[in-house]
C-alpha cells in the first residue's frame, strides 16, 4: 500500500536508473508504442477498455486523429500490430504524457476511474497547456465536484449516465 501511495515520489527517485535501463536494446521484445507519421494528434484517449473502447470507435468513425494511452499491454500490442497510434503506460507517469506532444493536443479524454490519477492529470496537463479540454471520469458526484474545482472541463459519471439511459428504456 505504501508503494501505491507514494508511486509518484518513488518514480522520481528511480527515474534516472529506469532511463538507463530503457536505453538497453531489446531486440526480442516489440516496443509497446506506435506513432503514425501523419499530422499531430488532436485527441488523447486514456484507457481503451470498456467505456474507452466506445469513445475510440466513435472517434475513429469521425476520423479524428488520436493517440491512445493504456496500461494493458495486450490492448497496446493489438494497436501496434494494426499501426494505430498508442503508448503503453500509466497516466500518472509524466514521461508517458509527454510522448503525446501536449502542446498540440486539443482534447484529453480519460476513462480512468481513480480520482487521484485524474487530479494528477488535471494539474500536470493544465500547467503545460491550459487550453486543452480535459474530460475525466468519476465514480461519485462529490468526486466530480472536486474534479471540476481542479480544472476539469467535463466529468463523466458512468453510473449516472447508465441509469439515465436505462430509465429512458
PDB file of C-alpha atoms in Angstrom:
ATOM      1  CA  UNK A   1       0.000   0.000   0.000  1.00  0.00           C
ATOM      2  CA  UNK A   2       2.928   2.371   0.601  1.00  0.00           C
ATOM      3  CA  UNK A   3       4.152   1.790  -2.948  1.00  0.00           C
ATOM      4  CA  UNK A   4       0.764   2.831  -4.303  1.00  0.00           C
ATOM      5  CA  UNK A   5       0.506   5.838  -2.013  1.00  0.00           C
ATOM      6  CA  UNK A   6       3.948   7.173  -2.907  1.00  0.00           C
ATOM      7  CA  UNK A   7       4.251   5.936  -6.506  1.00  0.00           C
ATOM      8  CA  UNK A   8       4.937   9.389  -7.989  1.00  0.00           C
ATOM      9  CA  UNK A   9       7.696  10.179  -5.478  1.00  0.00           C
ATOM     10  CA  UNK A  10       9.241   6.736  -5.978  1.00  0.00           C
ATOM     11  CA  UNK A  11       9.139   7.212  -9.716  1.00  0.00           C
ATOM     12  CA  UNK A  12      11.068  10.471  -9.406  1.00  0.00           C
ATOM     13  CA  UNK A  13      13.698   8.762  -7.254  1.00  0.00           C
ATOM     14  CA  UNK A  14      14.193   5.792  -9.604  1.00  0.00           C
ATOM     15  CA  UNK A  15      13.646   7.648 -12.889  1.00  0.00           C
ATOM     16  CA  UNK A  16      17.371   8.117 -13.719  1.00  0.00           C
ATOM     17  CA  UNK A  17      18.043   4.388 -13.267  1.00  0.00           C
ATOM     18  CA  UNK A  18      14.976   3.445 -15.300  1.00  0.00           C
ATOM     19  CA  UNK A  19      16.080   5.767 -18.113  1.00  0.00           C
ATOM     20  CA  UNK A  20      19.416   3.948 -18.311  1.00  0.00           C
ATOM     21  CA  UNK A  21      17.725   0.538 -18.387  1.00  0.00           C
ATOM     22  CA  UNK A  22      15.320   1.752 -21.072  1.00  0.00           C
ATOM     23  CA  UNK A  23      18.247   2.557 -23.404  1.00  0.00           C
ATOM     24  CA  UNK A  24      19.478  -1.051 -23.399  1.00  0.00           C
ATOM     25  CA  UNK A  25      18.462  -2.556 -26.761  1.00  0.00           C
ATOM     26  CA  UNK A  26      15.957  -5.364 -26.507  1.00  0.00           C
ATOM     27  CA  UNK A  27      15.576  -6.880 -29.979  1.00  0.00           C
ATOM     28  CA  UNK A  28      13.396  -9.773 -28.836  1.00  0.00           C
ATOM     29  CA  UNK A  29      10.654  -7.587 -27.451  1.00  0.00           C
ATOM     30  CA  UNK A  30       8.374  -5.438 -29.509  1.00  0.00           C
ATOM     31  CA  UNK A  31       8.024  -1.850 -28.374  1.00  0.00           C
ATOM     32  CA  UNK A  32       4.724  -1.095 -26.730  1.00  0.00           C
ATOM     33  CA  UNK A  33       4.121   2.141 -28.576  1.00  0.00           C
ATOM     34  CA  UNK A  34       3.469   3.252 -32.108  1.00  0.00           C
ATOM     35  CA  UNK A  35       3.311   6.724 -33.614  1.00  0.00           C
ATOM     36  CA  UNK A  36       1.780   7.273 -37.034  1.00  0.00           C
ATOM     37  CA  UNK A  37       3.713   9.672 -39.237  1.00  0.00           C
ATOM     38  CA  UNK A  38       0.614  11.663 -40.104  1.00  0.00           C
ATOM     39  CA  UNK A  39      -0.306  15.021 -38.635  1.00  0.00           C
ATOM     40  CA  UNK A  40      -0.218  15.662 -34.900  1.00  0.00           C
ATOM     41  CA  UNK A  41      -2.861  14.036 -32.763  1.00  0.00           C
ATOM     42  CA  UNK A  42      -5.627  16.304 -31.552  1.00  0.00           C
ATOM     43  CA  UNK A  43      -7.140  13.859 -29.056  1.00  0.00           C
ATOM     44  CA  UNK A  44      -5.529  11.734 -26.349  1.00  0.00           C
ATOM     45  CA  UNK A  45      -7.708   8.855 -25.158  1.00  0.00           C
ATOM     46  CA  UNK A  46      -6.597   7.379 -21.850  1.00  0.00           C
ATOM     47  CA  UNK A  47      -7.957   3.863 -21.437  1.00  0.00           C
ATOM     48  CA  UNK A  48      -9.354   1.869 -24.343  1.00  0.00           C
ATOM     49  CA  UNK A  49     -11.083  -0.919 -22.434  1.00  0.00           C
ATOM     50  CA  UNK A  50     -14.885  -0.820 -21.906  1.00  0.00           C
ATOM     51  CA  UNK A  51     -16.017   2.828 -21.982  1.00  0.00           C
ATOM     52  CA  UNK A  52     -12.769   3.919 -23.663  1.00  0.00           C
ATOM     53  CA  UNK A  53     -13.467   1.433 -26.450  1.00  0.00           C
ATOM     54  CA  UNK A  54     -16.780   3.161 -27.153  1.00  0.00           C
ATOM     55  CA  UNK A  55     -15.039   6.541 -27.334  1.00  0.00           C
ATOM     56  CA  UNK A  56     -12.367   5.033 -29.575  1.00  0.00           C
ATOM     57  CA  UNK A  57     -14.880   3.564 -32.023  1.00  0.00           C
ATOM     58  CA  UNK A  58     -16.840   6.823 -32.215  1.00  0.00           C
ATOM     59  CA  UNK A  59     -13.735   8.989 -32.679  1.00  0.00           C
ATOM     60  CA  UNK A  60     -12.424   6.628 -35.349  1.00  0.00           C
ATOM     61  CA  UNK A  61     -15.744   6.786 -37.239  1.00  0.00           C
ATOM     62  CA  UNK A  62     -15.497  10.598 -37.031  1.00  0.00           C
ATOM     63  CA  UNK A  63     -11.961  10.326 -38.497  1.00  0.00           C
ATOM     64  CA  UNK A  64     -10.429  12.188 -35.551  1.00  0.00           C
ATOM     65  CA  UNK A  65      -6.670  11.963 -35.148  1.00  0.00           C
ATOM     66  CA  UNK A  66      -5.953  10.418 -31.760  1.00  0.00           C
ATOM     67  CA  UNK A  67      -3.427   8.580 -29.677  1.00  0.00           C
ATOM     68  CA  UNK A  68      -4.328   6.040 -27.002  1.00  0.00           C
ATOM     69  CA  UNK A  69      -2.599   5.615 -23.660  1.00  0.00           C
ATOM     70  CA  UNK A  70      -3.380   2.346 -21.896  1.00  0.00           C
ATOM     71  CA  UNK A  71      -1.716   0.290 -19.181  1.00  0.00           C
ATOM     72  CA  UNK A  72      -2.908  -3.003 -20.654  1.00  0.00           C
ATOM     73  CA  UNK A  73      -0.080  -4.439 -22.781  1.00  0.00           C
ATOM     74  CA  UNK A  74      -2.470  -6.715 -24.706  1.00  0.00           C
ATOM     75  CA  UNK A  75      -4.523  -3.759 -25.935  1.00  0.00           C
ATOM     76  CA  UNK A  76      -1.377  -1.851 -26.904  1.00  0.00           C
ATOM     77  CA  UNK A  77       0.153  -4.861 -28.730  1.00  0.00           C
ATOM     78  CA  UNK A  78      -3.007  -5.196 -30.834  1.00  0.00           C
ATOM     79  CA  UNK A  79      -2.917  -1.487 -31.664  1.00  0.00           C
ATOM     80  CA  UNK A  80       0.789  -1.628 -32.553  1.00  0.00           C
ATOM     81  CA  UNK A  81       0.107  -4.569 -34.878  1.00  0.00           C
ATOM     82  CA  UNK A  82      -2.642  -2.504 -36.593  1.00  0.00           C
ATOM     83  CA  UNK A  83      -0.279   0.514 -36.718  1.00  0.00           C
ATOM     84  CA  UNK A  84      -2.579   2.701 -34.629  1.00  0.00           C
ATOM     85  CA  UNK A  85      -1.033   5.484 -32.524  1.00  0.00           C
ATOM     86  CA  UNK A  86      -0.659   4.287 -28.964  1.00  0.00           C
ATOM     87  CA  UNK A  87       1.560   4.343 -25.889  1.00  0.00           C
ATOM     88  CA  UNK A  88       1.771   1.790 -23.117  1.00  0.00           C
ATOM     89  CA  UNK A  89       1.883   3.332 -19.675  1.00  0.00           C
ATOM     90  CA  UNK A  90       0.206   4.892 -16.692  1.00  0.00           C
ATOM     91  CA  UNK A  91      -1.475   8.275 -16.957  1.00  0.00           C
ATOM     92  CA  UNK A  92       0.258   9.411 -13.779  1.00  0.00           C
ATOM     93  CA  UNK A  93       3.660   8.998 -15.441  1.00  0.00           C
ATOM     94  CA  UNK A  94       4.848  12.368 -16.820  1.00  0.00           C
ATOM     95  CA  UNK A  95       7.064  10.689 -19.441  1.00  0.00           C
ATOM     96  CA  UNK A  96       4.095   8.838 -20.885  1.00  0.00           C
ATOM     97  CA  UNK A  97       2.053  12.036 -21.095  1.00  0.00           C
ATOM     98  CA  UNK A  98       4.915  13.928 -22.749  1.00  0.00           C
ATOM     99  CA  UNK A  99       5.043  11.363 -25.569  1.00  0.00           C
ATOM    100  CA  UNK A 100       1.649  12.654 -26.720  1.00  0.00           C
ATOM    101  CA  UNK A 101       3.016  16.136 -27.558  1.00  0.00           C
ATOM    102  CA  UNK A 102       0.773  18.001 -25.109  1.00  0.00           C
ATOM    103  CA  UNK A 103       1.384  21.407 -26.654  1.00  0.00           C
ATOM    104  CA  UNK A 104      -0.556  20.392 -29.789  1.00  0.00           C
ATOM    105  CA  UNK A 105      -3.320  18.284 -28.226  1.00  0.00           C
ATOM    106  CA  UNK A 106      -6.799  19.828 -28.104  1.00  0.00           C
ATOM    107  CA  UNK A 107      -8.715  17.281 -26.005  1.00  0.00           C
ATOM    108  CA  UNK A 108      -7.849  14.608 -23.447  1.00  0.00           C
ATOM    109  CA  UNK A 109     -10.459  12.001 -22.552  1.00  0.00           C
ATOM    110  CA  UNK A 110      -9.625   9.859 -19.549  1.00  0.00           C
ATOM    111  CA  UNK A 111     -11.741   6.843 -18.651  1.00  0.00           C
ATOM    112  CA  UNK A 112      -9.533   6.002 -15.659  1.00  0.00           C
ATOM    113  CA  UNK A 113     -11.796   5.934 -12.588  1.00  0.00           C
ATOM    114  CA  UNK A 114      -9.187   6.736  -9.900  1.00  0.00           C
ATOM    115  CA  UNK A 115      -9.715  10.236  -8.524  1.00  0.00           C
ATOM    116  CA  UNK A 116      -6.032  10.718  -7.634  1.00  0.00           C
ATOM    117  CA  UNK A 117      -4.999   9.897 -11.216  1.00  0.00           C
ATOM    118  CA  UNK A 118      -7.488  12.416 -12.592  1.00  0.00           C
ATOM    119  CA  UNK A 119      -6.285  15.095 -10.180  1.00  0.00           C
ATOM    120  CA  UNK A 120      -2.682  14.463 -11.241  1.00  0.00           C
ATOM    121  CA  UNK A 121      -3.669  14.599 -14.913  1.00  0.00           C
ATOM    122  CA  UNK A 122      -5.505  17.899 -14.467  1.00  0.00           C
ATOM    123  CA  UNK A 123      -2.660  19.552 -12.557  1.00  0.00           C
ATOM    124  CA  UNK A 124       0.096  18.282 -14.862  1.00  0.00           C
ATOM    125  CA  UNK A 125      -1.580  18.969 -18.190  1.00  0.00           C
ATOM    126  CA  UNK A 126      -3.242  22.300 -17.387  1.00  0.00           C
ATOM    127  CA  UNK A 127       0.130  23.635 -16.198  1.00  0.00           C
ATOM    128  CA  UNK A 128       1.679  22.779 -19.585  1.00  0.00           C
ATOM    129  CA  UNK A 129      -1.233  23.693 -21.823  1.00  0.00           C
ATOM    130  CA  UNK A 130      -4.185  25.491 -20.200  1.00  0.00           C
ATOM    131  CA  UNK A 131      -6.118  25.431 -23.496  1.00  0.00           C
ATOM    132  CA  UNK A 132      -6.529  21.635 -23.534  1.00  0.00           C
ATOM    133  CA  UNK A 133     -10.063  20.468 -22.802  1.00  0.00           C
ATOM    134  CA  UNK A 134      -9.963  17.592 -20.330  1.00  0.00           C
ATOM    135  CA  UNK A 135     -12.731  15.074 -19.752  1.00  0.00           C
ATOM    136  CA  UNK A 136     -12.219  12.801 -16.754  1.00  0.00           C
ATOM    137  CA  UNK A 137     -14.211  10.049 -15.081  1.00  0.00           C
ATOM    138  CA  UNK A 138     -15.550   9.958 -11.533  1.00  0.00           C
ATOM    139  CA  UNK A 139     -17.339   7.319  -9.518  1.00  0.00           C
ATOM    140  CA  UNK A 140     -19.386   9.714  -7.340  1.00  0.00           C
ATOM    141  CA  UNK A 141     -20.871  13.198  -7.584  1.00  0.00           C
ATOM    142  CA  UNK A 142     -18.659  14.550  -4.778  1.00  0.00           C
ATOM    143  CA  UNK A 143     -15.584  13.402  -6.753  1.00  0.00           C
ATOM    144  CA  UNK A 144     -16.960  15.136  -9.841  1.00  0.00           C
ATOM    145  CA  UNK A 145     -17.345  18.367  -7.877  1.00  0.00           C
ATOM    146  CA  UNK A 146     -13.719  18.160  -6.719  1.00  0.00           C
ATOM    147  CA  UNK A 147     -12.525  17.451 -10.267  1.00  0.00           C
ATOM    148  CA  UNK A 148     -14.441  20.445 -11.639  1.00  0.00           C
ATOM    149  CA  UNK A 149     -12.873  22.643  -8.953  1.00  0.00           C
ATOM    150  CA  UNK A 150      -9.446  21.389 -10.079  1.00  0.00           C
ATOM    151  CA  UNK A 151      -9.942  22.323 -13.724  1.00  0.00           C
ATOM    152  CA  UNK A 152     -11.885  19.500 -15.386  1.00  0.00           C
ATOM    153  CA  UNK A 153     -13.883  20.704 -18.373  1.00  0.00           C
ATOM    154  CA  UNK A 154     -16.299  17.775 -18.173  1.00  0.00           C
ATOM    155  CA  UNK A 155     -16.662  14.894 -15.729  1.00  0.00           C
ATOM    156  CA  UNK A 156     -18.139  11.606 -16.881  1.00  0.00           C
ATOM    157  CA  UNK A 157     -20.219   9.795 -14.262  1.00  0.00           C
ATOM    158  CA  UNK A 158     -20.802   6.333 -15.778  1.00  0.00           C
ATOM    159  CA  UNK A 159     -23.256   5.162 -13.104  1.00  0.00           C
ATOM    160  CA  UNK A 160     -25.467   8.219 -13.525  1.00  0.00           C
ATOM    161  CA  UNK A 161     -25.293   8.131 -17.326  1.00  0.00           C
ATOM    162  CA  UNK A 162     -26.181   4.444 -17.480  1.00  0.00           C
ATOM    163  CA  UNK A 163     -29.018   4.984 -15.002  1.00  0.00           C
ATOM    164  CA  UNK A 164     -30.438   7.779 -17.131  1.00  0.00           C
ATOM    165  CA  UNK A 165     -30.135   5.666 -20.275  1.00  0.00           C
ATOM    166  CA  UNK A 166     -31.885   2.673 -18.691  1.00  0.00           C
ATOM    167  CA  UNK A 167     -34.645   4.884 -17.304  1.00  0.00           C
ATOM    168  CA  UNK A 168     -35.370   6.096 -20.853  1.00  0.00           C
ATOM    169  CA  UNK A 169     -35.787   2.496 -21.989  1.00  0.00           C
TER     170      UNK A 169
END
